[in-house]
XYZ file of C-alpha atoms in Angstrom:
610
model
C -15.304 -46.543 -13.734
C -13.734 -49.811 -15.202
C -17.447 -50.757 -15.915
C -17.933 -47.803 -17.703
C -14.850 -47.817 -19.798
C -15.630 -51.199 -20.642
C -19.017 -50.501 -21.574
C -17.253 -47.593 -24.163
C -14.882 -49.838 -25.693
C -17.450 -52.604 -26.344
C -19.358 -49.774 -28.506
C -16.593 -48.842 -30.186
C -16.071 -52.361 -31.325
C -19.191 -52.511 -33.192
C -18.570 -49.525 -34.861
C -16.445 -49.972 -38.183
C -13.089 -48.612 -38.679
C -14.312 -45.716 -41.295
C -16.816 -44.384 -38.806
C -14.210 -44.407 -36.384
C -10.964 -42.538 -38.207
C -13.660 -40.201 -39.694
C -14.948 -39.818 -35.918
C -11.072 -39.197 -34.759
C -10.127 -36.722 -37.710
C -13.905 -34.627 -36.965
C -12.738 -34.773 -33.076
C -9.254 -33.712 -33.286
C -10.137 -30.770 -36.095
C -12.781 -29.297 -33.940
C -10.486 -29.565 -31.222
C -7.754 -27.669 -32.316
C -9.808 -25.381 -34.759
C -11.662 -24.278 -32.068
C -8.604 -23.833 -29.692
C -7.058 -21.763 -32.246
C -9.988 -19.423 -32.780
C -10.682 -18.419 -29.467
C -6.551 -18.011 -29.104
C -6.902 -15.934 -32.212
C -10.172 -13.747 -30.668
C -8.501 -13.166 -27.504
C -5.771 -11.892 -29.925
C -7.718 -9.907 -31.526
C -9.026 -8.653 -28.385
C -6.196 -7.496 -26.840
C -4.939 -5.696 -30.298
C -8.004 -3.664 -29.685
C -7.983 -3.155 -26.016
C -4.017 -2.648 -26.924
C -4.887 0.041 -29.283
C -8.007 1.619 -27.421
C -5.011 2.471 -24.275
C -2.514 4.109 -26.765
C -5.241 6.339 -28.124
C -6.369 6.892 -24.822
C -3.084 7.899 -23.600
C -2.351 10.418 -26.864
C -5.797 11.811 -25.555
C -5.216 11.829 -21.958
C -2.020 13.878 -22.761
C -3.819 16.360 -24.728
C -6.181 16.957 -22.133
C -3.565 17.105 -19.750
C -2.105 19.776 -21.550
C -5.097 21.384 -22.170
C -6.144 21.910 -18.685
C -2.782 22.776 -17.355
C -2.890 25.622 -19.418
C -5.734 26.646 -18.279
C -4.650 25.835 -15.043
C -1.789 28.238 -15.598
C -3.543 30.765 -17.085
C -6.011 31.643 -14.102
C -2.958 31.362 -12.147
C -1.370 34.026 -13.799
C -4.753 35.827 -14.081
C -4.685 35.678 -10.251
C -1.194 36.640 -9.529
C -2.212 39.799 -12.178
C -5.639 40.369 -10.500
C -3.220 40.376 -7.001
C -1.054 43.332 -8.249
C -3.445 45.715 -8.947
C -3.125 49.601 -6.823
C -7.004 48.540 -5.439
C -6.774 45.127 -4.481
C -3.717 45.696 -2.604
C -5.021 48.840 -1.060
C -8.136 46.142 0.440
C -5.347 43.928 1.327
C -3.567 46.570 3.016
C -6.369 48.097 5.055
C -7.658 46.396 8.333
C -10.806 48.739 8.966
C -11.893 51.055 6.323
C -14.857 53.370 6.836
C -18.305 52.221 5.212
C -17.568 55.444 2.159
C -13.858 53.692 1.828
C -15.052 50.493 1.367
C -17.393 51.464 -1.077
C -14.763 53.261 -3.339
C -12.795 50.325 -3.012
C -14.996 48.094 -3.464
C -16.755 49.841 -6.965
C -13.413 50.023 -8.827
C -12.252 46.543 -7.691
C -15.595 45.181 -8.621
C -15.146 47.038 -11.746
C -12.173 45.201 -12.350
C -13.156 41.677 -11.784
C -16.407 42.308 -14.334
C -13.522 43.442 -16.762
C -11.651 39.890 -15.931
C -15.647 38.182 -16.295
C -16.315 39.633 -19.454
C -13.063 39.576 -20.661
C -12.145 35.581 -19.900
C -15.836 34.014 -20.025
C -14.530 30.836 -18.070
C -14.557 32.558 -15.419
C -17.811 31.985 -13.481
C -16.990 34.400 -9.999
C -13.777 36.056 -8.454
C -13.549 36.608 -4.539
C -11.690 38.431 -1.900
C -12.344 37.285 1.638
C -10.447 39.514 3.626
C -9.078 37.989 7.441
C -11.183 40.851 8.816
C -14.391 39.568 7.509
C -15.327 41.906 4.702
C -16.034 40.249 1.131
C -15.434 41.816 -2.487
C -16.590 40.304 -5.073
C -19.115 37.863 -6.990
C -20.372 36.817 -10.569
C -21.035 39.109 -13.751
C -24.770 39.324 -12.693
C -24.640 39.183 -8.756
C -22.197 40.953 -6.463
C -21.845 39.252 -3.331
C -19.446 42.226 -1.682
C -20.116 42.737 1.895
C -18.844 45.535 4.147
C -19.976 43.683 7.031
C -16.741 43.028 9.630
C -16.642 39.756 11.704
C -16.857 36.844 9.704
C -20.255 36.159 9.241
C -20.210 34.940 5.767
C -21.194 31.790 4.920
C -17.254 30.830 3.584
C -15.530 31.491 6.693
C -17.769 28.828 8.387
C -16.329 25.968 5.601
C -13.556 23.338 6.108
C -12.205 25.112 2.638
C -11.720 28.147 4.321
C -9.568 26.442 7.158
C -7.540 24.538 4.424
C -6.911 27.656 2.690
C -5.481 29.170 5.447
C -3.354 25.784 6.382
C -1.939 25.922 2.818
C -0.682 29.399 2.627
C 0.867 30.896 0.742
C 0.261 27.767 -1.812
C -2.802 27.922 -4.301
C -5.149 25.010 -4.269
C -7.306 23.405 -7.266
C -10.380 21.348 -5.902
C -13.829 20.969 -7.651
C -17.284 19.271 -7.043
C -18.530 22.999 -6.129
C -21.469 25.237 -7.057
C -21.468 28.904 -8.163
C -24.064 28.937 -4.791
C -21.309 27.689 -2.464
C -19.440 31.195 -2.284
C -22.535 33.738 -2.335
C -24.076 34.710 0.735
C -27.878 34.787 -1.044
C -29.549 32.508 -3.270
C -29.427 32.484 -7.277
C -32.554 34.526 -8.360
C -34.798 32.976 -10.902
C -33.726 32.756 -14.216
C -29.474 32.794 -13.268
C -27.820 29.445 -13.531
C -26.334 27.591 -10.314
C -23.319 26.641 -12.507
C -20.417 23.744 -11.487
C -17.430 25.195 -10.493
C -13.614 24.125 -10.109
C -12.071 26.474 -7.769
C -8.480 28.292 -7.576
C -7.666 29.115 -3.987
C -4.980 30.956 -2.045
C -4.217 32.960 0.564
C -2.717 36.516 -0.014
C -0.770 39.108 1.419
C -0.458 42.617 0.427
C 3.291 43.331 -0.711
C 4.804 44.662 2.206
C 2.881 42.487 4.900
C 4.131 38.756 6.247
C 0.528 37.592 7.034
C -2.102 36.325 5.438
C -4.624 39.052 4.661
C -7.348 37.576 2.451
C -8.436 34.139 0.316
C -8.659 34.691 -3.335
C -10.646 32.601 -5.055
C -10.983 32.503 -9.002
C -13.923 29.949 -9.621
C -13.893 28.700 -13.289
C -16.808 27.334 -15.070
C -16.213 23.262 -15.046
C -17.944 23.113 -18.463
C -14.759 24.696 -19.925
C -12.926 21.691 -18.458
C -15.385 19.710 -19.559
C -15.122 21.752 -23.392
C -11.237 20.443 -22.886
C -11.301 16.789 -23.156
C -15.102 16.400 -24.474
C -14.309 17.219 -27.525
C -11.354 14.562 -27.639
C -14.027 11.938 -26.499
C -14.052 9.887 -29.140
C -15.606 6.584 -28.099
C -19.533 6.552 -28.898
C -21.375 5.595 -25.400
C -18.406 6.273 -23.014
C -17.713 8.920 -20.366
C -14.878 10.596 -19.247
C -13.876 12.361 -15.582
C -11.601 14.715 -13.892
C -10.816 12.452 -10.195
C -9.075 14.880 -7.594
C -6.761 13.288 -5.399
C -9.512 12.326 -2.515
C -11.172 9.997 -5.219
C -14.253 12.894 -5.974
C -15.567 13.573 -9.059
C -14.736 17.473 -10.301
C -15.473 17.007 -13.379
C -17.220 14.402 -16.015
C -19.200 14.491 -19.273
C -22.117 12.564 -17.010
C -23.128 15.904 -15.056
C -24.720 13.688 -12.218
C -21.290 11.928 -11.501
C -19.757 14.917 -10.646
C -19.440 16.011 -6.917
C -19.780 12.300 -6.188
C -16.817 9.783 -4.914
C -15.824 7.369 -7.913
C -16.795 3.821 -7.433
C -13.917 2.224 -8.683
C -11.568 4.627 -7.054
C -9.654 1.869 -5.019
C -8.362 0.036 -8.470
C -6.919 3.528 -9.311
C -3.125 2.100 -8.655
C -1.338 5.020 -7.093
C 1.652 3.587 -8.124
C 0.737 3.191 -12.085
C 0.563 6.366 -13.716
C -1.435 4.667 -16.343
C -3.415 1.995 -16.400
C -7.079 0.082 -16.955
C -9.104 -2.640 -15.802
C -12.234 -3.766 -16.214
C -15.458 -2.481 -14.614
C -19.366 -2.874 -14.868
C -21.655 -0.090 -13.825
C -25.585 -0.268 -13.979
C -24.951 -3.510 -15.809
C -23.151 -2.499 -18.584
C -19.561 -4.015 -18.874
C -16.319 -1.792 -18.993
C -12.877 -1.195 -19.849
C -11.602 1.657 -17.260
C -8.202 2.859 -18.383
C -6.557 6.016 -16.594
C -4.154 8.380 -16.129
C -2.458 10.672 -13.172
C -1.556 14.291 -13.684
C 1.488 14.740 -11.951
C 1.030 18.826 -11.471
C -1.761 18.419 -9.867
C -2.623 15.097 -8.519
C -6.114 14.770 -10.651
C -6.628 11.656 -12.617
C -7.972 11.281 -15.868
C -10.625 8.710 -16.193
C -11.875 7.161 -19.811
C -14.700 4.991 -19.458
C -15.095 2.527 -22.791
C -18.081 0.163 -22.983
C -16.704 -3.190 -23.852
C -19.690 -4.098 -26.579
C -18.281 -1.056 -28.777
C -14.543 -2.864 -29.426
C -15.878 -6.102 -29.431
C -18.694 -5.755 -31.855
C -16.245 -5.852 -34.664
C -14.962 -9.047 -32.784
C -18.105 -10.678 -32.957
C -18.510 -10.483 -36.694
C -15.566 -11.859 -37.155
C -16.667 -14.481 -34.955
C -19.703 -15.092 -36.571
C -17.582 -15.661 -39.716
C -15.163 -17.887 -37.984
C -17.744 -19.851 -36.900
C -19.677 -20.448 -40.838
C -16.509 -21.135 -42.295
C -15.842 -23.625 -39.788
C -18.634 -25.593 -39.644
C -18.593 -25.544 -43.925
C -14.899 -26.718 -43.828
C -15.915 -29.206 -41.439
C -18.785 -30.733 -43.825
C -16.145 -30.738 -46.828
C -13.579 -32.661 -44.414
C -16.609 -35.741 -43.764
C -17.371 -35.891 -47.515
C -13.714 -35.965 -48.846
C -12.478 -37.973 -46.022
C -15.838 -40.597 -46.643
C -14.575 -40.746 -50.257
C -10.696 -41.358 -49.252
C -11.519 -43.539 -46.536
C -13.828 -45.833 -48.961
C -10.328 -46.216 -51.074
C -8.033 -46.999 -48.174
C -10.745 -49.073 -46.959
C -10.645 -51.533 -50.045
C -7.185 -52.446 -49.436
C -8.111 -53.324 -45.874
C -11.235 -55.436 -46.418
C -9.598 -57.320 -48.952
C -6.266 -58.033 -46.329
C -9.578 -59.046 -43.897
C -10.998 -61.581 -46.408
C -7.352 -62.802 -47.299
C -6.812 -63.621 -42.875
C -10.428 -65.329 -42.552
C -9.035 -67.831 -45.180
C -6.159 -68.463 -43.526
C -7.482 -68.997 -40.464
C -9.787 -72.129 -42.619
C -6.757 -73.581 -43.356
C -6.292 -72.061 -46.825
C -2.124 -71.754 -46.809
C -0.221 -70.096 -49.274
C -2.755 -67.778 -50.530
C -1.428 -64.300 -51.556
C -3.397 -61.154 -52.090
C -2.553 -58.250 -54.938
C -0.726 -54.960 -53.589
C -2.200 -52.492 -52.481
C -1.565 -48.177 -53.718
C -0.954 -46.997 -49.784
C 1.794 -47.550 -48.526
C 1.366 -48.906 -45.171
C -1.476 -50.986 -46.149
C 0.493 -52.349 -49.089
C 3.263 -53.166 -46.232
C 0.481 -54.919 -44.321
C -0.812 -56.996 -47.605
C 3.424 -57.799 -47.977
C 3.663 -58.894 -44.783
C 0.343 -61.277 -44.869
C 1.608 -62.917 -48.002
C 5.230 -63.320 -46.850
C 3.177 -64.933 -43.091
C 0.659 -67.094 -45.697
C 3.575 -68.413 -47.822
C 5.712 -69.030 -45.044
C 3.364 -70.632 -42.473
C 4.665 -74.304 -43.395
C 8.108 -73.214 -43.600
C 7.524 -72.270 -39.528
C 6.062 -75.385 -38.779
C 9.314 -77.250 -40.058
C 11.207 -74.715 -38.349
C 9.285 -75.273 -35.076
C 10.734 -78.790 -34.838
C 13.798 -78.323 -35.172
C 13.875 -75.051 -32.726
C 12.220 -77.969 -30.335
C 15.360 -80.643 -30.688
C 17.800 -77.228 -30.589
C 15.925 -76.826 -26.856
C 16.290 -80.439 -25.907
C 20.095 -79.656 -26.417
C 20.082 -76.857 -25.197
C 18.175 -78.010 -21.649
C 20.923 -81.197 -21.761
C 24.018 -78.945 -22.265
C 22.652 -76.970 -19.033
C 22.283 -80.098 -16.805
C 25.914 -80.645 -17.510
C 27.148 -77.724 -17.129
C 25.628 -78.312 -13.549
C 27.612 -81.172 -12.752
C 31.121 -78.961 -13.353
C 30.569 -77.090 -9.992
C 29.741 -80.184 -8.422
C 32.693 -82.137 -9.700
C 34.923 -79.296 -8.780
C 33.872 -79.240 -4.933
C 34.181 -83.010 -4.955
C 37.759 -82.955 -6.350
C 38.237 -80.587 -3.403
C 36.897 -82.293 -0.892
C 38.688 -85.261 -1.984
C 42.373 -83.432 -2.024
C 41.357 -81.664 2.137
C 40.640 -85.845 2.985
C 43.832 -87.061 0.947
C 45.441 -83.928 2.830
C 43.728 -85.340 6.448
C 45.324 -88.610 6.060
C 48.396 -87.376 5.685
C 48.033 -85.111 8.242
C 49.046 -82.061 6.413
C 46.586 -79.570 7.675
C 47.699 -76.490 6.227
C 46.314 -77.901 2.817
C 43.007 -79.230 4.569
C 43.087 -75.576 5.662
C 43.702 -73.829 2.214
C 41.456 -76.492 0.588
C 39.028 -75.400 2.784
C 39.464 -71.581 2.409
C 39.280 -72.358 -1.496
C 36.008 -74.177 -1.632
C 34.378 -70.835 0.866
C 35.782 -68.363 -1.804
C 34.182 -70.868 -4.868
C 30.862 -71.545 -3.528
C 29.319 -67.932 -3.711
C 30.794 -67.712 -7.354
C 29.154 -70.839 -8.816
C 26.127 -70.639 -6.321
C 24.734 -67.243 -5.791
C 24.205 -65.248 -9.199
C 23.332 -61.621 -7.326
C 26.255 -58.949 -7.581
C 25.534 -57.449 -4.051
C 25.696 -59.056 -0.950
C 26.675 -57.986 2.765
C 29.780 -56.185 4.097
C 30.133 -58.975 6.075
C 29.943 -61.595 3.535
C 32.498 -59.674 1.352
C 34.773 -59.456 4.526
C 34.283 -63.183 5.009
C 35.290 -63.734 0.883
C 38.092 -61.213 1.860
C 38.863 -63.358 4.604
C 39.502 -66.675 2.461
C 41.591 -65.084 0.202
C 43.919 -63.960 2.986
C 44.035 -67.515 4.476
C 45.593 -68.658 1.197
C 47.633 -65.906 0.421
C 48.983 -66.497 3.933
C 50.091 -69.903 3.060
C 51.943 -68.525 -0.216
C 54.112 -65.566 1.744
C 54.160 -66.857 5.202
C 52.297 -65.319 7.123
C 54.242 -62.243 6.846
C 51.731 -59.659 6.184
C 49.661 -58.476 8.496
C 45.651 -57.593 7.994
C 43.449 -55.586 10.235
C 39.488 -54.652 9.850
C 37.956 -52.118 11.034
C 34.247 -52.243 10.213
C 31.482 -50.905 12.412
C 29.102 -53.130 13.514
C 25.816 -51.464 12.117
C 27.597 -51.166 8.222
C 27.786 -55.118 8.376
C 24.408 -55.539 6.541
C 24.863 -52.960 4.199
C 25.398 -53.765 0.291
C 28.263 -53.921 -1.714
C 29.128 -55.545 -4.767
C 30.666 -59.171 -4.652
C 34.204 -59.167 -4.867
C 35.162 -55.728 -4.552
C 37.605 -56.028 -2.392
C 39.639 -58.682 -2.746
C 41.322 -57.369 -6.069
C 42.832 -53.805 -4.272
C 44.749 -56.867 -1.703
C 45.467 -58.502 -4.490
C 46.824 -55.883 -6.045
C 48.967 -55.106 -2.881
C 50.474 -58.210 -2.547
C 51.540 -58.979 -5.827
C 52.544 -55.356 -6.622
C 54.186 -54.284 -3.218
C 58.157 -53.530 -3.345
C 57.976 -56.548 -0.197
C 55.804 -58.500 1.340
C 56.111 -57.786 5.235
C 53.651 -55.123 6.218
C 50.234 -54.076 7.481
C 46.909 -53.866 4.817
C 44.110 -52.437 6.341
C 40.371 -52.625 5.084
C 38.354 -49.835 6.665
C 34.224 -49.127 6.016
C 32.831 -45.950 6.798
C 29.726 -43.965 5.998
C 29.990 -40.077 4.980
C 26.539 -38.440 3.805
C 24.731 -41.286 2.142
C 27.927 -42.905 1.085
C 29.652 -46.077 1.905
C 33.866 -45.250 1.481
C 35.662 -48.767 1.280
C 39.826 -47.752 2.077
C 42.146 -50.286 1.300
C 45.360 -49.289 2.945
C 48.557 -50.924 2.375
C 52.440 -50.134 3.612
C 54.169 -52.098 1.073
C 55.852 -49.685 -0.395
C 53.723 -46.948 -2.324
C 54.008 -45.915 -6.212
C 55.576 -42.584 -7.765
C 53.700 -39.262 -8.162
C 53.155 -40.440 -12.027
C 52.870 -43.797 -11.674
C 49.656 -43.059 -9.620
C 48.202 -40.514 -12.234
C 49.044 -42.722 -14.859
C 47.062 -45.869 -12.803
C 43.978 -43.423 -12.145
C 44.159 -42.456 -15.805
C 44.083 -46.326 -17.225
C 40.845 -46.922 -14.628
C 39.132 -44.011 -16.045
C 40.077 -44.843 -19.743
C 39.083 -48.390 -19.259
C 35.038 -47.238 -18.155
C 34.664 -45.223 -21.247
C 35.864 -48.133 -23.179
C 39.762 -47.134 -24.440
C 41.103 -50.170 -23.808
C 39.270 -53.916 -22.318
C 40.901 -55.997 -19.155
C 40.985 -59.835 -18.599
C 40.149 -60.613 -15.000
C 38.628 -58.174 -12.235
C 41.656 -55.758 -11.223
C 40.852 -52.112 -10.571
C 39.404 -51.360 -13.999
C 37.032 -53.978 -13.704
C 35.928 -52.968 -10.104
C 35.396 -49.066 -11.253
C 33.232 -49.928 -14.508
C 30.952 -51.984 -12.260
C 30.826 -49.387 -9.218
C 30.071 -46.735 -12.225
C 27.744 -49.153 -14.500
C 25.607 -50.104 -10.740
C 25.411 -47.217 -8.959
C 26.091 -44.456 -11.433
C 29.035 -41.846 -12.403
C 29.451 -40.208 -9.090
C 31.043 -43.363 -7.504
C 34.115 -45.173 -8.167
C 38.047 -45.971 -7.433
C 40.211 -43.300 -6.999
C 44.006 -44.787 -5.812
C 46.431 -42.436 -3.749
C 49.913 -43.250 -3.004
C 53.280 -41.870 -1.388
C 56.330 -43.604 -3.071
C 57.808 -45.890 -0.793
C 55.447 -45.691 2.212
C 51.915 -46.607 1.522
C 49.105 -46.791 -1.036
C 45.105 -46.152 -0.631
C 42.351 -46.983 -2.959
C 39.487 -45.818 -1.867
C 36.347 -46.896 -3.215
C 32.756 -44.728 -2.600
C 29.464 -46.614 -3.186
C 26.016 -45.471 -2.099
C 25.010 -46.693 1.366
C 22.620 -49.483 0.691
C 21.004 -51.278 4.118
C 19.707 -54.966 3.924
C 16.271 -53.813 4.302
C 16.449 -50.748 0.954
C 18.106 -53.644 -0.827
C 15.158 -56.226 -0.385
């Protein structure tokens, strides 16, 4: 891979700069030209996919209403049909004589040709009575039978027994044949015609039980007449789904009586929806809708070709006006990159001089800006080349002085610790040992300051820093305060900032009311966090005193006010600028009794801080 990148940029370096920025501007124009059209066709896209639903749905309503009227209408037909002095005579009767039946059966017969002729959707009306005998039929073939028992073809159907489950509710269900309710066959010449079906069981008016089926078959090309003409969309279909996922109706005749392959994306949940389909290779966009009433859906099936044609046009377009605006960019950005260029070759000539030893030189500006700045900044580098060399020497003696001046300021720290060590001798022969002792307490607490430039180090080494400084202060009061530790052995080794202790005891001592008590230091970890407590029974501080003190440490880390030294405030602006905002000093104290600062640092073990 590094080979290969190599390999590129070696290429690139023997191309010229023109041919390169002409190269970048082509690269990132086609880039985001082309990003931006095929945002803007997928735009476009869904505008029309956008607009092909809403017209759907302003369609799919119509022929919802459409066929619920209907619907209605042959309900009411049947509920009509139901009341007349005949039909509820057959209802009535359980055994009529073979002359009764057919009386009955001529004027009711005569009746239902009335509701044929009369409402030409209607393809066939039926009675099946319970007891077996059938009246009824289509204009051209009655199927009436005076036969008792059951022996007609319907009784032996699973509609018959859902019919019968269902009462005394109608029910709507399609994929049938005008053949499916006669007991012959069609003659030549009569149509076998598609029918959607209005079932129910009946009673006559005074009875409790079901007597009879009545079935009022309508034509389905009169549903079909309903939402064909609405289909708009040259090439697509359109279907009636019943609520088992069958096809009852459809302006493909084949379809219909046939389950509905994408019936499983019909969301029962969506009322209305689409998605996108291919059948017998030819891509779709499948948007529907669910008839409440009666549990049907409305399919419209829209080949994708006819809304994107448009789209492809405009594509087409896209794409010439593209490529043309990309020729004009090459030529006008060859002819401005020629002038920029002329600047730049003559700022090229000017630094190959140089580099022969040609000083001083200076070239003419330059119209652009930045390469004008560039020219500037070569002449002001030409002119000022000797100048640097002078400057160089001297910046070399300044270093010399600089290197001495550090060697001596060395030999401080080592004069210091001498002095020291000479006082703890003079001290030893005159056997004072308290000031061999405090000598020797002083030069522990100066070494890591002079020697050891980190600002963390142990728990333990801070404790032992802590512990000089309490030697000495001992010496000053007497002995009459008392310190205690109580540090767990496995916090020891972790990291705290040097000197972070010693000012809170400093602070005790030369703040406390007296100087006899206890001052406890205390380390313990809480979630992540080291919490330093620096307790101290010299006498404590006033409710305000203490909220003024916590107020000054604040004020001092957002920079109100600057402190000599390293008291509290300079111990909280270097928790905060190490470790971040969350730690710090916070001071608690109960006048007369005790004070606390507590100080919280993150938990940092030898190991996470090497």
């Amino acid at each position: 891979m590094i080979a290969k990148a190599a390999k590129f940029k070696f290429r690139l370096s023997g191309i010229s700069l023109k041919a390169q920025l002409i190269f970048s501007f082509m690269a990132v124009t086609l880039l985001v030209l082309s990003v931006s059209s095929y945002y803007s066709y997928k735009k476009t896209l869904d505008i029309f996919q956008t607009r092909t639903q809403e017209t759907t749905l302003s369609q799919f309503r119509q022929i919802e209403m459409n066929t619920l009227t209907l619907l209605h209408e042959v309900d009411k037909l049947s509920k009509t049909f139901l009341m007349e002095t005949k039909v509820q005579s057959f209802l009535q009767s359980d055994k009529l004589s073979h002359l009764e039946f057919i009386a009955m059966e001529r004027d009711i017969m005569d009746r239902i040709n009335q509701y044929l002729t009369t409402y030409n959707y209607l393809d066939s009306v039926y009675i099946f009575a319970e007891n077996g005998t059938v009246i009824g039929g289509t204009l051209s073939q009655n199927q009436s039978t005076a036969e008792v028992g059951k022996n007609y073809p319907f009784y032996r159907t699973s509609l018959y027994e859902q019919v019968k489950s269902s009462f005394p509710q109608t029910i709507w269900t399609g994929g049938l044949e005008t053949i499916d309710f006669m007991r012959s066959s069609i003659p030549d010449g009569l149509s076998n015609s598609r029918v959607i079906s209005s079932l129910r069981g009946v009673r006559w008016i005074g009875g409790s039980q079901m007597s009879a089926e009545l079935v009022f078959n309508v034509n389905e090309r009169y549903f079909n007449s309903s939402y064909g003409s609405l289909q708009s969309t040259p090439g697509g279909s359109m279907h009636i789904i019943d609520r088992y996922g069958k096809v009852i109706s459809s302006t493909i005749e084949e379809t219909i009586d046939q389950p509905y392959p994408f019936n499983t994306k019909l969301a029962p949940e969506h009322a209305f929806g689409s998605f996108a389909g291919s059948r017998a290779g030819t891509h779709e966009q499948i948007i529907y809708y669910r008839m409440k009433e009666t549990g049907w859906t409305l399919v419209n099936e829209v080949p994708t070709e006819l809304y994107t044609r448009d789209i492809s046009q405009i594509g087409r377009f896209t794409a010439a006006v593209f490529l043309l605006s990309l020729i004009l960019i090459v030529v006008f950005a060859s002819l401005w990159m020629d002038r920029i260029m002329k600047s730049l070759h003559q700022l090229i000539k000017g630094m190959k001089n140089v580099g022969r030893g040609n000083l001083g030189m200076t070239l003419p500006q330059a119209s652009n800006k930045e390469i004008g700045l560039l020219i500037e900044q070569f002449n002001s580098m030409s002119t000022g080349i000797l100048e640097l060399m002078n400057q160089n020497e001297e910046t070399e003696k300044t270093k010399r002085q600089l290197e001495i001046e550090a060697l001596q300021s060395q030999i401080n720290p080592h004069f210091l610790y001498n002095t020291l060590n000479t006082v703890k001798w003079m001290a030893a022969i005159a056997k004072a040992p308290n000031i061999m002792e405090c000598m020797t307490s002083l030069g522990n607490m100066l070494r890591p300051i002079y020697y050891d430039p980190s600002p963390l180090w142990s728990i333990k080494e801070e404790i032992a820093f802590v512990q000089n400084y309490i030697n000495i202060m001992n010496f000053r009061y007497g002995e009459e305060m008392r310190f205690e530790f109580d540090v767990p052995e496995q916090l020891l080794q972790c990291q705290t900032l040097r000197f972070m202790i010693q000012p809170s005891i400093e602070n005790a001592l030369i703040h406390g009311e007296m100087h006899k008590g206890v001052i406890q230091i205390s380390v313990s970890e809480h979630g992540g966090d080291l919490l330093v407590v620096v307790h101290d029974t010299c006498g404590g501080m006033a409710a305000d005193k203490v909220i003024e003190v916590n107020r000054k440490i604040q004020s001092q880390l957002n920079g109100d006010r600057t402190s000599k030294g390293i008291g509290l405030n300079n111990v909280n602006k270097r928790i905060r600028l190490h470790f971040g905002e969350r730690y710090g000093i916070e001071v608690q104290s109960k006048e007369g009794v005790e004070t606390k600062v507590f100080m919280t640092i993150p938990a940092i073990y030898d190991s996470a801080a090497s």
